[in-house]
Amino acid sequence: QRSSLGNNLAGASHRLAGARTECTDIAWEDCAALVGSEPAWVFWHHWPDCQLHAHDEPGRGLVSLPAEAVEHLNGDTFWKLVGRLAEGRRLVITSDHGYAASGLFPDSDKDQTEYLKSIYKSGRWASTDRSMGPWAPPIDLQLTTRHGVSLFVNGRRKWRSTGGYPTLTHGGLTALEVIVPFIELTKEAP
């Protein structure tokens, strides 16, 4: 979990054992000051996840979050952090998942809603050995992983849920959720 990465607390208990770890939501320039000379780093910044609820008004997130991303990604302080992390290292910048605009998801019908609420509550997956629903095409999929058997909502759909849906949310099993983009950078010595 990302919470265990802060202040190098992960130790050797992660897949990139030997790397210094950090997880924070502080300003980019303060992040750059945290990066030492260790050759391997895992640096997880909470942005933009930490901003999702700030952009949660209906219809706002689709306009305001990309505008904020442009501001951050064009800023000098972000690129100072990127330069510091790339100094003498191969730098891979990636994310953990995408977000979907739930207002554009189709509403599930009554039977599907009852089924989805009974298994998933307001989530997108459930650890259970129950069989997937009877619909074709399927509205959920059963997958067996090293963590056991789980059901996952298939595709973008929504159902009435206590508190409603956020404007931006996970999208179930979609390409946006399972394909993780990345870019690799290196900084040549002057």
mmCIF file with all atom_site columns, N, CA, C and O in Angstrom, residues 115-116 119-120 124 130-135 137-142 151-155 157 173:
data_model
loop_
_atom_site.group_PDB
_atom_site.id
_atom_site.type_symbol
_atom_site.label_atom_id
_atom_site.label_alt_id
_atom_site.label_comp_id
_atom_site.label_asym_id
_atom_site.label_entity_id
_atom_site.label_seq_id
_atom_site.pdbx_PDB_ins_code
_atom_site.Cartn_x
_atom_site.Cartn_y
_atom_site.Cartn_z
_atom_site.occupancy
_atom_site.B_iso_or_equiv
_atom_site.pdbx_formal_charge
_atom_site.auth_seq_id
_atom_site.auth_comp_id
_atom_site.auth_asym_id
_atom_site.auth_atom_id
_atom_site.pdbx_PDB_model_num
ATOM 1  N N  . TYR A 1 115 ? -28.724 -6.859  -7.775  1.00 0.00 ? 115 TYR A N  1
ATOM 2  C CA . TYR A 1 115 ? -27.594 -7.794  -7.772  1.00 0.00 ? 115 TYR A CA 1
ATOM 3  C C  . TYR A 1 115 ? -26.292 -7.064  -7.436  1.00 0.00 ? 115 TYR A C  1
ATOM 4  O O  . TYR A 1 115 ? -25.539 -7.478  -6.552  1.00 0.00 ? 115 TYR A O  1
ATOM 5  N N  . LEU A 1 116 ? -26.018 -5.958  -8.119  1.00 0.00 ? 116 LEU A N  1
ATOM 6  C CA . LEU A 1 116 ? -24.775 -5.213  -7.914  1.00 0.00 ? 116 LEU A CA 1
ATOM 7  C C  . LEU A 1 116 ? -24.674 -4.664  -6.492  1.00 0.00 ? 116 LEU A C  1
ATOM 8  O O  . LEU A 1 116 ? -23.618 -4.752  -5.865  1.00 0.00 ? 116 LEU A O  1
ATOM 9  N N  . ILE A 1 119 ? -23.819 -7.447  -3.858  1.00 0.00 ? 119 ILE A N  1
ATOM 10 C CA . ILE A 1 119 ? -22.452 -7.973  -3.862  1.00 0.00 ? 119 ILE A CA 1
ATOM 11 C C  . ILE A 1 119 ? -21.413 -6.869  -3.675  1.00 0.00 ? 119 ILE A C  1
ATOM 12 O O  . ILE A 1 119 ? -20.494 -6.987  -2.874  1.00 0.00 ? 119 ILE A O  1
ATOM 13 N N  . TYR A 1 120 ? -21.561 -5.788  -4.410  1.00 0.00 ? 120 TYR A N  1
ATOM 14 C CA . TYR A 1 120 ? -20.514 -4.766  -4.465  1.00 0.00 ? 120 TYR A CA 1
ATOM 15 C C  . TYR A 1 120 ? -20.767 -3.559  -3.574  1.00 0.00 ? 120 TYR A C  1
ATOM 16 O O  . TYR A 1 120 ? -19.871 -2.738  -3.409  1.00 0.00 ? 120 TYR A O  1
ATOM 17 N N  . ARG A 1 124 ? -16.375 -1.590  -6.665  1.00 0.00 ? 124 ARG A N  1
ATOM 18 C CA . ARG A 1 124 ? -16.225 -2.134  -8.020  1.00 0.00 ? 124 ARG A CA 1
ATOM 19 C C  . ARG A 1 124 ? -15.730 -3.573  -8.010  1.00 0.00 ? 124 ARG A C  1
ATOM 20 O O  . ARG A 1 124 ? -15.597 -4.180  -9.054  1.00 0.00 ? 124 ARG A O  1
ATOM 21 N N  . ARG A 1 130 ? -18.680 -16.406 -4.934  1.00 0.00 ? 130 ARG A N  1
ATOM 22 C CA . ARG A 1 130 ? -19.971 -16.469 -5.624  1.00 0.00 ? 130 ARG A CA 1
ATOM 23 C C  . ARG A 1 130 ? -19.740 -16.486 -7.125  1.00 0.00 ? 130 ARG A C  1
ATOM 24 O O  . ARG A 1 130 ? -18.763 -15.933 -7.623  1.00 0.00 ? 130 ARG A O  1
ATOM 25 N N  . SER A 1 131 ? -20.663 -17.067 -7.836  1.00 0.00 ? 131 SER A N  1
ATOM 26 C CA . SER A 1 131 ? -20.602 -17.044 -9.300  1.00 0.00 ? 131 SER A CA 1
ATOM 27 C C  . SER A 1 131 ? -21.003 -15.670 -9.806  1.00 0.00 ? 131 SER A C  1
ATOM 28 O O  . SER A 1 131 ? -21.745 -14.941 -9.140  1.00 0.00 ? 131 SER A O  1
ATOM 29 N N  . MET A 1 132 ? -20.528 -15.329 -10.991 1.00 0.00 ? 132 MET A N  1
ATOM 30 C CA . MET A 1 132 ? -20.911 -14.049 -11.570 1.00 0.00 ? 132 MET A CA 1
ATOM 31 C C  . MET A 1 132 ? -22.371 -14.094 -11.991 1.00 0.00 ? 132 MET A C  1
ATOM 32 O O  . MET A 1 132 ? -22.975 -15.163 -12.074 1.00 0.00 ? 132 MET A O  1
ATOM 33 N N  . GLY A 1 133 ? -22.925 -12.912 -12.234 1.00 0.00 ? 133 GLY A N  1
ATOM 34 C CA . GLY A 1 133 ? -24.338 -12.801 -12.577 1.00 0.00 ? 133 GLY A CA 1
ATOM 35 C C  . GLY A 1 133 ? -24.692 -13.505 -13.883 1.00 0.00 ? 133 GLY A C  1
ATOM 36 O O  . GLY A 1 133 ? -23.821 -13.845 -14.686 1.00 0.00 ? 133 GLY A O  1
ATOM 37 N N  . PRO A 1 134 ? -26.004 -13.679 -14.131 1.00 0.00 ? 134 PRO A N  1
ATOM 38 C CA . PRO A 1 134 ? -26.467 -14.465 -15.279 1.00 0.00 ? 134 PRO A CA 1
ATOM 39 C C  . PRO A 1 134 ? -26.591 -13.687 -16.586 1.00 0.00 ? 134 PRO A C  1
ATOM 40 O O  . PRO A 1 134 ? -27.067 -14.236 -17.579 1.00 0.00 ? 134 PRO A O  1
ATOM 41 N N  . TRP A 1 135 ? -26.161 -12.425 -16.633 1.00 0.00 ? 135 TRP A N  1
ATOM 42 C CA . TRP A 1 135 ? -26.416 -11.599 -17.800 1.00 0.00 ? 135 TRP A CA 1
ATOM 43 C C  . TRP A 1 135 ? -25.416 -11.847 -18.928 1.00 0.00 ? 135 TRP A C  1
ATOM 44 O O  . TRP A 1 135 ? -24.262 -12.178 -18.696 1.00 0.00 ? 135 TRP A O  1
ATOM 45 N N  . PRO A 1 137 ? -24.323 -9.678  -22.426 1.00 0.00 ? 137 PRO A N  1
ATOM 46 C CA . PRO A 1 137 ? -22.943 -9.834  -21.982 1.00 0.00 ? 137 PRO A CA 1
ATOM 47 C C  . PRO A 1 137 ? -22.849 -9.687  -20.459 1.00 0.00 ? 137 PRO A C  1
ATOM 48 O O  . PRO A 1 137 ? -23.713 -9.067  -19.839 1.00 0.00 ? 137 PRO A O  1
ATOM 49 N N  . PRO A 1 138 ? -21.784 -10.237 -19.878 1.00 0.00 ? 138 PRO A N  1
ATOM 50 C CA . PRO A 1 138 ? -21.679 -10.234 -18.416 1.00 0.00 ? 138 PRO A CA 1
ATOM 51 C C  . PRO A 1 138 ? -21.503 -8.824  -17.843 1.00 0.00 ? 138 PRO A C  1
ATOM 52 O O  . PRO A 1 138 ? -20.819 -7.995  -18.442 1.00 0.00 ? 138 PRO A O  1
ATOM 53 N N  . ILE A 1 139 ? -22.143 -8.594  -16.685 1.00 0.00 ? 139 ILE A N  1
ATOM 54 C CA . ILE A 1 139 ? -21.968 -7.311  -16.014 1.00 0.00 ? 139 ILE A CA 1
ATOM 55 C C  . ILE A 1 139 ? -20.878 -7.396  -14.956 1.00 0.00 ? 139 ILE A C  1
ATOM 56 O O  . ILE A 1 139 ? -20.469 -6.389  -14.405 1.00 0.00 ? 139 ILE A O  1
ATOM 57 N N  . ASP A 1 140 ? -20.426 -8.618  -14.663 1.00 0.00 ? 140 ASP A N  1
ATOM 58 C CA . ASP A 1 140 ? -19.283 -8.796  -13.777 1.00 0.00 ? 140 ASP A CA 1
ATOM 59 C C  . ASP A 1 140 ? -18.529 -10.053 -14.187 1.00 0.00 ? 140 ASP A C  1
ATOM 60 O O  . ASP A 1 140 ? -19.034 -10.871 -14.951 1.00 0.00 ? 140 ASP A O  1
ATOM 61 N N  . LEU A 1 141 ? -17.295 -10.137 -13.726 1.00 0.00 ? 141 LEU A N  1
ATOM 62 C CA . LEU A 1 141 ? -16.434 -11.269 -14.067 1.00 0.00 ? 141 LEU A CA 1
ATOM 63 C C  . LEU A 1 141 ? -15.806 -11.829 -12.807 1.00 0.00 ? 141 LEU A C  1
ATOM 64 O O  . LEU A 1 141 ? -15.432 -11.082 -11.905 1.00 0.00 ? 141 LEU A O  1
ATOM 65 N N  . GLN A 1 142 ? -15.672 -13.144 -12.779 1.00 0.00 ? 142 GLN A N  1
ATOM 66 C CA . GLN A 1 142 ? -15.004 -13.807 -11.660 1.00 0.00 ? 142 GLN A CA 1
ATOM 67 C C  . GLN A 1 142 ? -13.566 -14.097 -12.079 1.00 0.00 ? 142 GLN A C  1
ATOM 68 O O  . GLN A 1 142 ? -13.328 -14.675 -13.139 1.00 0.00 ? 142 GLN A O  1
ATOM 69 N N  . LEU A 1 151 ? -14.908 -11.154 -7.548  1.00 0.00 ? 151 LEU A N  1
ATOM 70 C CA . LEU A 1 151 ? -15.778 -10.690 -8.623  1.00 0.00 ? 151 LEU A CA 1
ATOM 71 C C  . LEU A 1 151 ? -15.478 -9.221  -8.881  1.00 0.00 ? 151 LEU A C  1
ATOM 72 O O  . LEU A 1 151 ? -15.216 -8.457  -7.949  1.00 0.00 ? 151 LEU A O  1
ATOM 73 N N  . PHE A 1 152 ? -15.516 -8.834  -10.164 1.00 0.00 ? 152 PHE A N  1
ATOM 74 C CA . PHE A 1 152 ? -15.239 -7.469  -10.567 1.00 0.00 ? 152 PHE A CA 1
ATOM 75 C C  . PHE A 1 152 ? -16.355 -6.975  -11.476 1.00 0.00 ? 152 PHE A C  1
ATOM 76 O O  . PHE A 1 152 ? -16.777 -7.696  -12.379 1.00 0.00 ? 152 PHE A O  1
ATOM 77 N N  . VAL A 1 153 ? -16.807 -5.747  -11.257 1.00 0.00 ? 153 VAL A N  1
ATOM 78 C CA . VAL A 1 153 ? -17.790 -5.143  -12.148 1.00 0.00 ? 153 VAL A CA 1
ATOM 79 C C  . VAL A 1 153 ? -17.139 -5.018  -13.518 1.00 0.00 ? 153 VAL A C  1
ATOM 80 O O  . VAL A 1 153 ? -15.997 -4.569  -13.634 1.00 0.00 ? 153 VAL A O  1
ATOM 81 N N  . ASN A 1 154 ? -17.842 -5.428  -14.536 1.00 0.00 ? 154 ASN A N  1
ATOM 82 C CA . ASN A 1 154 ? -17.316 -5.422  -15.894 1.00 0.00 ? 154 ASN A CA 1
ATOM 83 C C  . ASN A 1 154 ? -17.822 -4.187  -16.627 1.00 0.00 ? 154 ASN A C  1
ATOM 84 O O  . ASN A 1 154 ? -19.019 -4.014  -16.806 1.00 0.00 ? 154 ASN A O  1
ATOM 85 N N  . GLY A 1 155 ? -16.909 -3.342  -17.048 1.00 0.00 ? 155 GLY A N  1
ATOM 86 C CA . GLY A 1 155 ? -17.280 -2.169  -17.824 1.00 0.00 ? 155 GLY A CA 1
ATOM 87 C C  . GLY A 1 155 ? -17.784 -1.027  -16.978 1.00 0.00 ? 155 GLY A C  1
ATOM 88 O O  . GLY A 1 155 ? -17.730 -1.050  -15.753 1.00 0.00 ? 155 GLY A O  1
ATOM 89 N N  . ARG A 1 157 ? -20.667 0.992   -15.586 1.00 0.00 ? 157 ARG A N  1
ATOM 90 C CA . ARG A 1 157 ? -22.087 0.958   -15.236 1.00 0.00 ? 157 ARG A CA 1
ATOM 91 C C  . ARG A 1 157 ? -22.236 1.528   -13.842 1.00 0.00 ? 157 ARG A C  1
ATOM 92 O O  . ARG A 1 157 ? -21.292 1.560   -13.069 1.00 0.00 ? 157 ARG A O  1
ATOM 93 N N  . LEU A 1 173 ? -13.859 -3.136  -14.789 1.00 0.00 ? 173 LEU A N  1
ATOM 94 C CA . LEU A 1 173 ? -12.877 -3.737  -15.689 1.00 0.00 ? 173 LEU A CA 1
ATOM 95 C C  . LEU A 1 173 ? -13.017 -3.128  -17.081 1.00 0.00 ? 173 LEU A C  1
ATOM 96 O O  . LEU A 1 173 ? -13.846 -3.514  -17.876 1.00 0.00 ? 173 LEU A O  1
#
